[in-house]
Coordinates of C-alpha atoms and ligand atoms in Angstrom, one line a residue:
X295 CA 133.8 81.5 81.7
X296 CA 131.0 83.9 81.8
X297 CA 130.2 86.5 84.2
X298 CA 127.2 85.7 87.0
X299 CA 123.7 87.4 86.2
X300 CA 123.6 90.4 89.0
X301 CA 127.4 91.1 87.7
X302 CA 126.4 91.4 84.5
X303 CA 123.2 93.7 85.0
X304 CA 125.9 95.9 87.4
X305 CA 128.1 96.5 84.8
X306 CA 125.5 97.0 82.1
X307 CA 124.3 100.3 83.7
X308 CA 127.7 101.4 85.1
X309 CA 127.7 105.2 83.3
X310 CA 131.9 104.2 82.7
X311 CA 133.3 102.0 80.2
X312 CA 134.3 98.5 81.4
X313 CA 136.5 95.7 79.1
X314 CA 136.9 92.4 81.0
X315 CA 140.2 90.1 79.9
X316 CA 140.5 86.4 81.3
X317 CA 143.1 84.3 82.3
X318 CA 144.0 83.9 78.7
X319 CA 143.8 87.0 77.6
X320 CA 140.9 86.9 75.4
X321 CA 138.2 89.7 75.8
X322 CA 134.8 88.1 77.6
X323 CA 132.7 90.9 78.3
X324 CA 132.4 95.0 76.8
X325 CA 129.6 96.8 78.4
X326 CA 126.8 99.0 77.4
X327 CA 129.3 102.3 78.3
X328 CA 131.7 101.1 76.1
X329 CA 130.0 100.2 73.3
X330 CA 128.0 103.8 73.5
X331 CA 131.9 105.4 74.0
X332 CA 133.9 103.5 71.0
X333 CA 131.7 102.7 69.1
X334 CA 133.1 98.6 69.0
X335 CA 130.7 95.7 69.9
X336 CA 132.1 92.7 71.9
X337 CA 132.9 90.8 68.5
X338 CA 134.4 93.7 66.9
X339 CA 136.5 94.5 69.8
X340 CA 137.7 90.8 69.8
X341 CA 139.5 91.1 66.4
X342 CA 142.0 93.6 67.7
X343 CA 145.0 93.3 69.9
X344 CA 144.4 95.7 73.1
X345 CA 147.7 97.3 73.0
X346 CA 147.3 98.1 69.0
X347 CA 143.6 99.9 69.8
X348 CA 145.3 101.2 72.8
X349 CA 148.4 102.9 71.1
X350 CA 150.0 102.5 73.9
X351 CA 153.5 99.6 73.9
X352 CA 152.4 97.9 77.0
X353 CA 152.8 93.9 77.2
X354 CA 149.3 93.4 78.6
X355 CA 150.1 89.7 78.4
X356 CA 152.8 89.9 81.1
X357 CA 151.0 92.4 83.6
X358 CA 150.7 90.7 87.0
X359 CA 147.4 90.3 87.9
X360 CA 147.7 91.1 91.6
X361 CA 148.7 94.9 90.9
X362 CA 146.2 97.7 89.5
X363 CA 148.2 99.6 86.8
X364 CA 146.8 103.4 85.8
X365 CA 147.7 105.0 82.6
X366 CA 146.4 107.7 80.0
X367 CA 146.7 106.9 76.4
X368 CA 144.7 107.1 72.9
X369 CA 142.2 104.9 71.5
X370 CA 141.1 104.8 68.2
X371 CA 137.8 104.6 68.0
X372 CA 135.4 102.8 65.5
X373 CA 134.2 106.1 63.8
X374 CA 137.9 107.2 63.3
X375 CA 138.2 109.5 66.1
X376 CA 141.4 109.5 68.9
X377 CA 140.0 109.2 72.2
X378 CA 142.0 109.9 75.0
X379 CA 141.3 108.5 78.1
X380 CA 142.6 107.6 81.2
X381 CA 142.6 103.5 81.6
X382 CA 143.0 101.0 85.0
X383 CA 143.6 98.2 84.9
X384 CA 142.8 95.6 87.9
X385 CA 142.8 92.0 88.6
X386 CA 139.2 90.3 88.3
X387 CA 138.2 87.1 89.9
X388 CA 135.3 85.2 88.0
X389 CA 135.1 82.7 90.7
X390 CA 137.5 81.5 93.2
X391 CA 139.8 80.2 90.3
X392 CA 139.6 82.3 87.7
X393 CA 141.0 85.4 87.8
X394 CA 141.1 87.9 85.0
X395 CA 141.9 91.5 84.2
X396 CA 138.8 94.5 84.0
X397 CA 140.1 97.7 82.3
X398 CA 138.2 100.4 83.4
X399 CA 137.9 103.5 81.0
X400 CA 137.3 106.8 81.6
X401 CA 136.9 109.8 78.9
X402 CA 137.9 112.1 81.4
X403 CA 139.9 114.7 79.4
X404 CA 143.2 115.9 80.5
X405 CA 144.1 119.5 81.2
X406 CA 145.9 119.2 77.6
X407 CA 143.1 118.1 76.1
X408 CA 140.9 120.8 77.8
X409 CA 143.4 123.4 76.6
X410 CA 143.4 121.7 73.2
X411 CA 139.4 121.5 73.5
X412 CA 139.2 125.2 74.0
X413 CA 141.2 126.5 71.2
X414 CA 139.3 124.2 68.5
X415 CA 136.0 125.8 69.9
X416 CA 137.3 129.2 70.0
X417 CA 138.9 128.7 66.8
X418 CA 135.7 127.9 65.2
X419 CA 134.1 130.7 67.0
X420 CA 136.2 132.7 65.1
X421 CA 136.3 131.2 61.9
X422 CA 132.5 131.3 62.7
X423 CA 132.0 134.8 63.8
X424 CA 134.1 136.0 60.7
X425 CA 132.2 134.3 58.1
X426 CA 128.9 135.5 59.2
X427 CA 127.2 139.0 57.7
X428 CA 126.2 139.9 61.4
X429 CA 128.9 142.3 63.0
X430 CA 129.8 140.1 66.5
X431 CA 131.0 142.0 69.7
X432 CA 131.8 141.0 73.0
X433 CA 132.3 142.7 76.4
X434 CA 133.8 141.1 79.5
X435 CA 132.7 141.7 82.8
X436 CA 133.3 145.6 83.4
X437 CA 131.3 146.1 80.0
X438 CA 134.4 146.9 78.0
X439 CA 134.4 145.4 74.8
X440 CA 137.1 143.0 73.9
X441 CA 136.0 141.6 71.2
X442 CA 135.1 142.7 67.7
X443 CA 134.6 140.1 64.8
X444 CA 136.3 140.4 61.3
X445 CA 132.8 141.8 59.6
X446 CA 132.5 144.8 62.1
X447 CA 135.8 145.7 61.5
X448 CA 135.2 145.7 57.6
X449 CA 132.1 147.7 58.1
X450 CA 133.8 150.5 60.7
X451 CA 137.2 150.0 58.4
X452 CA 138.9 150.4 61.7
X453 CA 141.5 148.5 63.7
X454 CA 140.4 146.4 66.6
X455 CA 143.2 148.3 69.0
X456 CA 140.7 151.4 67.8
X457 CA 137.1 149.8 68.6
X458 CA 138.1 148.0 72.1
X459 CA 137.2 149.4 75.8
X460 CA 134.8 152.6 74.3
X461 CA 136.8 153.0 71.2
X462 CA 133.7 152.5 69.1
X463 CA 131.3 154.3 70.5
X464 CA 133.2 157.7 68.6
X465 CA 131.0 156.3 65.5
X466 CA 128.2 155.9 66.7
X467 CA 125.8 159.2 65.6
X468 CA 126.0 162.2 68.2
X469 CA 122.1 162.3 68.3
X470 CA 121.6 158.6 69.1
X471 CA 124.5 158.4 71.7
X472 CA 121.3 158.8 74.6
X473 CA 120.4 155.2 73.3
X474 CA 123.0 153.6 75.9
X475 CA 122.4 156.1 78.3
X476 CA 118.9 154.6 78.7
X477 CA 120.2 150.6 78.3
X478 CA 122.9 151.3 81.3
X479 CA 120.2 150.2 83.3
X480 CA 119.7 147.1 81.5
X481 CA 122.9 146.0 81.6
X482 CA 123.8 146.4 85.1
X483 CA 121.0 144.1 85.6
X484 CA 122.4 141.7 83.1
X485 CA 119.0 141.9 80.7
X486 CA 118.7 141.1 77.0
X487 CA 118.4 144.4 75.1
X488 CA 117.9 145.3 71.3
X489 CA 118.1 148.8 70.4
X490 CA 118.6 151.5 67.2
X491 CA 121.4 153.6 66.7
X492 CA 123.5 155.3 63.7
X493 CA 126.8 154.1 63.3
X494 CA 129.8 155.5 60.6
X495 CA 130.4 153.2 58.0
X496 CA 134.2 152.8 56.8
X497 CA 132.7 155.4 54.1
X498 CA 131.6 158.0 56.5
X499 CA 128.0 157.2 55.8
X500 CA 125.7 156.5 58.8
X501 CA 124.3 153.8 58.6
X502 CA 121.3 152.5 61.1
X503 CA 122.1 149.4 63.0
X504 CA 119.6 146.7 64.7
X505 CA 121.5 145.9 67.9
X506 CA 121.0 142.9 70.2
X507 CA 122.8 142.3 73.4
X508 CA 122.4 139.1 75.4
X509 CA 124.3 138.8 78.7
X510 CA 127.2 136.2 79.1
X511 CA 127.4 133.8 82.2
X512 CA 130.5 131.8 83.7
X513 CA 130.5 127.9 84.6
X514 CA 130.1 129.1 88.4
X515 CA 127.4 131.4 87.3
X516 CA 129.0 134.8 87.5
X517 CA 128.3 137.7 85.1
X518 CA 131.3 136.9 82.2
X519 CA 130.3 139.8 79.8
X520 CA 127.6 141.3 77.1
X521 CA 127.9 139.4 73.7
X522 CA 126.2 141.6 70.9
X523 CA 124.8 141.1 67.1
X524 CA 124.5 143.9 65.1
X525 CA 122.7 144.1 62.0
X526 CA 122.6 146.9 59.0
X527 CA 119.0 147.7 58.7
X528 CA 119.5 151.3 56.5
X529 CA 117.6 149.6 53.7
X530 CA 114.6 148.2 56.0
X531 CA 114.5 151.3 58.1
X532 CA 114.7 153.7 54.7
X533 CA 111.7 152.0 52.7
X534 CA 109.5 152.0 56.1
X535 CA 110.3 155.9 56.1
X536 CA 109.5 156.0 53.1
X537 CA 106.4 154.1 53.6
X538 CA 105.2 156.6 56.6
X539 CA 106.2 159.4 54.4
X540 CA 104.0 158.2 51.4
X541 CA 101.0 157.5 53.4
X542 CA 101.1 160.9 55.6
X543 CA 101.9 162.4 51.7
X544 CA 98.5 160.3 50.6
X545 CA 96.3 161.7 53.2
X546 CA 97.8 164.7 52.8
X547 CA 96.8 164.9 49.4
X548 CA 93.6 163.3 49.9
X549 CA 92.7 166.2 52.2
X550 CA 94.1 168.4 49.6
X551 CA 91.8 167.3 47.2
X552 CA 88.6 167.2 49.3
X553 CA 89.0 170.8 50.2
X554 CA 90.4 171.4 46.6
X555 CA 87.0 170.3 45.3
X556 CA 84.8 172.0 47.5
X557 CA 86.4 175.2 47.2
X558 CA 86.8 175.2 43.0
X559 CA 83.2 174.1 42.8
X560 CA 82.0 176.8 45.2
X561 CA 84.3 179.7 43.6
X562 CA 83.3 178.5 39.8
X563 CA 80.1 178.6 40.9
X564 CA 79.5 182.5 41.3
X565 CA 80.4 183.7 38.3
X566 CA 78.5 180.9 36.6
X567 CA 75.0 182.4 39.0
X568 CA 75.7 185.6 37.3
X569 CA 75.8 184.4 33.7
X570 CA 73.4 182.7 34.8
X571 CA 70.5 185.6 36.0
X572 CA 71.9 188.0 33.2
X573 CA 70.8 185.3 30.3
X574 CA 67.7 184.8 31.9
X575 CA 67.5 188.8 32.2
X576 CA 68.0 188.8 28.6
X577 CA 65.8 186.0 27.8
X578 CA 62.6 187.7 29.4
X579 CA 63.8 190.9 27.1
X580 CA 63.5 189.2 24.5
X581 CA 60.4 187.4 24.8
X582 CA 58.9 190.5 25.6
X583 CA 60.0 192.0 23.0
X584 CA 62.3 195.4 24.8
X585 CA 65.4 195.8 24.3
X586 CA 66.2 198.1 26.9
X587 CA 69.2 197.0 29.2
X588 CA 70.1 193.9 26.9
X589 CA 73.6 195.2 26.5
X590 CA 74.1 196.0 30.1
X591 CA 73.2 192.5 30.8
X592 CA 75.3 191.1 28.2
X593 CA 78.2 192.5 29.5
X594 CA 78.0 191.2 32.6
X595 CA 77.6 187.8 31.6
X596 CA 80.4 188.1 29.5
X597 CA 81.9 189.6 32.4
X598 CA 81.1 186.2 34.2
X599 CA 82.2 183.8 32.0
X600 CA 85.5 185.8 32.0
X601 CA 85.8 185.5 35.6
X602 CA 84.9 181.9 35.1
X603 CA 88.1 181.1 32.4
X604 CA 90.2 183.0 34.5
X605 CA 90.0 180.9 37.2
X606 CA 89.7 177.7 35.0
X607 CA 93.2 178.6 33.7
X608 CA 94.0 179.6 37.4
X609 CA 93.0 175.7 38.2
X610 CA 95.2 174.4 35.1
X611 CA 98.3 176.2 36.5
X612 CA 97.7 174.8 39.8
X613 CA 97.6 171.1 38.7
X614 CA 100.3 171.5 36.8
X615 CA 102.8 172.2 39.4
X616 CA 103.5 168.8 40.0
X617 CA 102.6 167.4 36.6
X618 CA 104.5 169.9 34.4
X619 CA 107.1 170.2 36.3
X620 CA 110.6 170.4 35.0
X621 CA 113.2 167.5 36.6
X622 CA 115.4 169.4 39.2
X623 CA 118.8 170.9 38.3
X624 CA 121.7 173.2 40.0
X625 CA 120.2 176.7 40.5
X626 CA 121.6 179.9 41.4
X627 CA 119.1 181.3 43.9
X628 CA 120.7 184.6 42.5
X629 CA 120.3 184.8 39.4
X630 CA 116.7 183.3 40.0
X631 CA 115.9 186.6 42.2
X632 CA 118.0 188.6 39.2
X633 CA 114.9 187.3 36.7
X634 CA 112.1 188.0 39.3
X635 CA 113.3 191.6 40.1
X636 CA 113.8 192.5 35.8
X637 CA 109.8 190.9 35.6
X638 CA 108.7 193.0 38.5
X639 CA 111.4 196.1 37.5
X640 CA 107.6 198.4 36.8
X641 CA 105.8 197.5 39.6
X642 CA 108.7 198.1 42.2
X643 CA 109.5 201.5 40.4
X644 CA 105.6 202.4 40.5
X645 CA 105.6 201.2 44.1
X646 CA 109.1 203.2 45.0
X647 CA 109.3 200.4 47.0
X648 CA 112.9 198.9 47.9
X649 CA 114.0 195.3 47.5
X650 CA 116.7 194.1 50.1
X651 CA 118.5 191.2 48.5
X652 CA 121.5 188.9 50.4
X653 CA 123.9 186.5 49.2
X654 CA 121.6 183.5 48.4
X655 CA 122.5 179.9 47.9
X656 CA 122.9 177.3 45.3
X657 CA 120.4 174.7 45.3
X658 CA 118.8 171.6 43.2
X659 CA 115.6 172.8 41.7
X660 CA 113.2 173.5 38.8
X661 CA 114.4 177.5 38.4
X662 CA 110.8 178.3 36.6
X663 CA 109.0 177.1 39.2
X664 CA 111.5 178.7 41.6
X665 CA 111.2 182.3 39.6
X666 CA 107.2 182.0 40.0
X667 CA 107.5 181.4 43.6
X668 CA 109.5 184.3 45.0
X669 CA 107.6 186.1 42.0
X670 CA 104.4 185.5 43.7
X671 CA 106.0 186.3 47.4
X672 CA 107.5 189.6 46.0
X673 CA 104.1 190.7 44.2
X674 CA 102.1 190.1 47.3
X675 CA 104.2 192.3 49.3
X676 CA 104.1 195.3 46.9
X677 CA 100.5 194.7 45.9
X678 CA 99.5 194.7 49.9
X679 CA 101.7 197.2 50.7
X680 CA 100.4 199.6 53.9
X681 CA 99.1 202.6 52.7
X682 CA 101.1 205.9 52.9
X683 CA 104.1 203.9 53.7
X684 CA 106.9 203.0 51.0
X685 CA 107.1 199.5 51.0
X686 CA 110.7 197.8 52.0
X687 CA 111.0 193.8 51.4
X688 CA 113.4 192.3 52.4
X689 CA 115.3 189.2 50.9
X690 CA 117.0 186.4 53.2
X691 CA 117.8 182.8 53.9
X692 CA 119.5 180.8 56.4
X693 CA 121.0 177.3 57.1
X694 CA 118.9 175.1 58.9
X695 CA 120.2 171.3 59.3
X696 CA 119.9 169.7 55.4
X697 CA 117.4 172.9 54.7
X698 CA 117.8 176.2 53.4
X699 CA 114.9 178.7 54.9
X700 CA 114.3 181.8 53.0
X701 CA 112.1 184.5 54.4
X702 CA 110.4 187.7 52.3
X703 CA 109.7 190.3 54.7
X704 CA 107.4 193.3 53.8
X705 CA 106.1 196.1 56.2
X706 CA 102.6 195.7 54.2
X707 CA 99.1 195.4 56.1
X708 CA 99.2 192.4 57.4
X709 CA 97.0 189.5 58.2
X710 CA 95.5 188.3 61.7
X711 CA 96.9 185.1 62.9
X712 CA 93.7 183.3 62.4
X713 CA 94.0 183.5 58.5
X714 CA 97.4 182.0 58.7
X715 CA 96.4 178.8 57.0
X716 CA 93.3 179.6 55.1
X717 CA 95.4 182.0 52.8
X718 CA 97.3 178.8 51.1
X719 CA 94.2 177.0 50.4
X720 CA 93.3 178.0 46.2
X721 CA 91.0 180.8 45.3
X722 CA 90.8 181.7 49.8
X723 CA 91.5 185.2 49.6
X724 CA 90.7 188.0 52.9
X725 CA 89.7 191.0 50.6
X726 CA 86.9 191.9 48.2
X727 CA 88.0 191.9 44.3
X728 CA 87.2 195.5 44.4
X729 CA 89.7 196.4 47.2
X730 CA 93.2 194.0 45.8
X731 CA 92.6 192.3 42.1
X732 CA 93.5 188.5 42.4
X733 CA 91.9 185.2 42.7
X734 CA 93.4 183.7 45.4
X735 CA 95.6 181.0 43.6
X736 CA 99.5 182.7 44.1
X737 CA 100.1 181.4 47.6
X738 CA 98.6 178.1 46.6
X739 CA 100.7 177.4 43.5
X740 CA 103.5 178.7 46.2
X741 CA 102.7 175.9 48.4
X742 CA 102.6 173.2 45.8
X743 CA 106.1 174.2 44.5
X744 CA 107.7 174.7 48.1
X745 CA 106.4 171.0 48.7
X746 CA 107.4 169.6 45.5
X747 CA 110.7 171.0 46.7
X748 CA 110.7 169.1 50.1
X749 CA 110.0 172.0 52.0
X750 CA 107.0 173.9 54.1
X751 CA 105.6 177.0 53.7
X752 CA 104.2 179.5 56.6
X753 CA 103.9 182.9 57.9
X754 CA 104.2 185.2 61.1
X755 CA 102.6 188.0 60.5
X756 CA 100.7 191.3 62.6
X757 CA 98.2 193.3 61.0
X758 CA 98.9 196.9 60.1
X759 CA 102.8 196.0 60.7
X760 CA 104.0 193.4 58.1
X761 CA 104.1 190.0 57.4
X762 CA 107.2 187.8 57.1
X763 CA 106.6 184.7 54.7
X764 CA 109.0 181.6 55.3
X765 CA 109.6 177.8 53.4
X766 CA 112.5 175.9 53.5
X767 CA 113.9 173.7 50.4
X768 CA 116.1 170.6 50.6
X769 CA 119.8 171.3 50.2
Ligands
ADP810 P1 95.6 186.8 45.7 O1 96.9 187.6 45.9 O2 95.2 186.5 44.3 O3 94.5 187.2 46.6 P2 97.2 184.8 47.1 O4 96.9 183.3 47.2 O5 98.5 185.3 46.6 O6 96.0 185.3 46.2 O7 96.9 185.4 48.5 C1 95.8 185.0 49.3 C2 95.5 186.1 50.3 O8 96.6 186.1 51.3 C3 95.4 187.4 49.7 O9 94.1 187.7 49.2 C4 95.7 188.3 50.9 O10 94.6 188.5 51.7 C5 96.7 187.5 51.7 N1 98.1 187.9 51.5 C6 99.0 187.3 50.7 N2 100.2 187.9 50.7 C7 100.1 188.9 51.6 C8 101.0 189.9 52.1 N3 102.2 190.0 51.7 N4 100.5 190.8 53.1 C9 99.2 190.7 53.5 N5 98.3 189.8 53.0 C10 98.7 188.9 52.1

């Protein structure tokens, strides 16, 4: 008994599983659907009993073949797997006198199975979501999250009852809070997103955090929710600061050096002209035999060559800043000012002038380097103090974010706004060597230790009525 050619081809691409029985209840035909479905050929299939694959206690044998009989049950698949399906059975006629039975099988799932179906899937969601390093979030369709997987709550150390609806956002950093402000817009239009923001670690630490948000859609095609990754990226984000920082630091210094050079050649070069045209003063002297003005001439190359070690040890002090410098410890800013004022106790009392100390803070530091740079502040003020006028400095600092800013103050001459840089650059000085003694170097070396520090350096000034000097160090 076989089945005709077109009925065979019809069954072969029916998209539904399809078992035919005959008369004698022996299996003729399995087609292509059911193979693909259970895995069973036609010979394989043959060795079992239908009702034992079935797992169902029906007496196929002594169904009528004139009725159609519906049912759902389990069948075991080849692979292992319980398949549950609903099955029909109907009478099948070969030809006019043979009739037979054709099960039809359909892998429909049941509601059960559905319900079943979903809480596997969402259970290895979970299991999933909770295994990953990736903090997990989701929102449902009002934009409230709901959802908050195992490692976000480890990273926030908070309950989920505290991160749901807005609950979470309280850890996110004050100053990035704007970031969703300017994603609201995104989201109403149901866009992927990625942004930056600080959030509070279980620790209280911020910590930056690579966000990604990717809308959620229904089966009908409705908006369901944001679902979000978040990622720690502190580390990434901290060595590319640090990257920018040492680059700007590199070109910084690069320009440093550049002007460094040019300026220490120029400088060391006068002094070395005027040893220069005294020897050969003395040289023509002596080859014509006088000796008339030798000495003069000797002194002022010596003179010279004075000038010329002074600022050579001037240079020396200046590079050593950062390569002598002592490794940073706790310093009283007091009793740092308590040392400057006993080294510069003569000058002030030759000056008359008063010093105006406040409270100052506690800081991490190299104190000699800190002594030499409110030593240099405080001799600048005395030494260009206004004339006729007793000079008053005065000492201060205040808290700004992780900085402390001190300020000296004097009611000395001054300096016009346009020298405001120039005067940190080494050996640039406004006055003649005649007029103030110096070479130029104090608010340099000042510069190098307020930056060696962390801080800047910079002053507001008006000539004839003072200058204020400010820099800032790291907390
Ligand atoms: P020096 O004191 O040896 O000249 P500095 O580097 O300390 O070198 O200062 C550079 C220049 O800045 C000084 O020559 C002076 O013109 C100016 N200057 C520094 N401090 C003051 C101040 N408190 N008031 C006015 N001018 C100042």
């Amino acid at each position: 008994m076989t089945l005709s050619e077109p009925m065979r081809n019809f069954f072969e691409e029916y998209t539904e599983a399809i078992v035919i029985i005959d008369d004698k209840n022996e299996t003729t035909y399995v087609n292509k659907a059911f193979v693909h479905l259970t895995g069973y050929t036609l010979e394989e299939f043959k060795v079992f009993s239908v009702p034992a694959l079935f797992q169902v206690k029906v007496n196929f044998t002594t169904i009528s073949l004139d009725k159609n009989y519906r049912w759902e049950c389990g069948l075991k698949c080849k692979d292992g797997t319980d398949l549950w399906m609903r099955v029909s059975i109907s009478p099948f006629h070969f030809d006019d006198k043979h009739v037979g039975k054709i099960y039809h099988l359909s892998a429909n799932p049941t509601q059960e199975q559905l319900k079943n179906l979903l809480k596997e899937n969402e259970t290895r969601f979970t299991i999933l979501a909770d295994a990953t390093p990736v903090m997990i979030w989701m929102t449902d369709e009002s934009n409230l999250t709901y959802y908050f997987n195992q490692t976000w709550l480890e990273f926030t150390g908070r309950k989920l009852e505290d991160e749901i609806g807005t609950g979470w956002f309280k850890n996110v950093h004050p100053d990035d809070r704007f970031v969703f402000s300017e994603i609201k817009k995104l989201l109403t239009d149901n866009i992927n997103y990625s942004c930056e923001y600080r959030l509070k670690r279980h620790d209280g630490v911020y910590r930056h955090i690579l966000e990604i948000g990717t809308p959620r859609f229904l089966a009908d095609g409705s908006f369901g929710g944001y679902m979000g990754s978040c990622l720690d990226i502190t580390e990434m984000k901290t060595a590319q600061i640090e990257l920018a920082n040492q680059t700007k630091e590199l070109q910084r210094s690069n320009e440093e050096l550049e002007q460094f050079a040019y300026v220490a050649s120029h400088d060391l070069q006068e002094p070395l002209r005027m040893v220069n045209s005294y020897v050969q003063l003395v040289k023509k002297r002596v080859e014509a035999k006088r000796t008339d003005g030798i000495e003069e001439f000797m002194e002022y190359a010596v003179d010279g060559v004075n000038r010329m070690q002074g600022l050579i040890n001037d240079l020396l002090q200046y590079s050593r800043v950062n390569r002598k410098g002592n490794p940073f410890a706790t310093v009283d800013m007091n009793e740092v000012l308590k040392i400057v004022m006993a080294h510069l106790a003569n000058k002030v009392a030759e000056n008359k002038a008063q010093v105006e100390l406040s409270d100052l803070p506690i800081l991490q530091g190299d104190s000699f380097q800190l002594i030499r740079l409110f030593q240099n502040l405080i001799e600048n003020a005395l030494k260009f103090k206004a004339e006729g006028v007793i000079p008053v400095i005065k000492i201060a600092v205040e808290e700004k974010g992780d900085f402390w800013q001190f300020s000296i103050k004097d009611n000395g001459i001054g300096i016009d706004q346009k020298f405001y840089n120039r005067i940190f650059v080494i050996f640039q000085r406004l006055h003649a060597r005649t007029d103030y003694e110096g070479t130029g170097i104090g608010l340099a070396v000042c510069k190098k230790i307020v930056e060696r520090h962390g801080g800047e350096i910079w002053i507001e000034s008006e000539t004839g009525k003072g200058s204020t000097f400010y820099f800032t160090i790291k907390k």
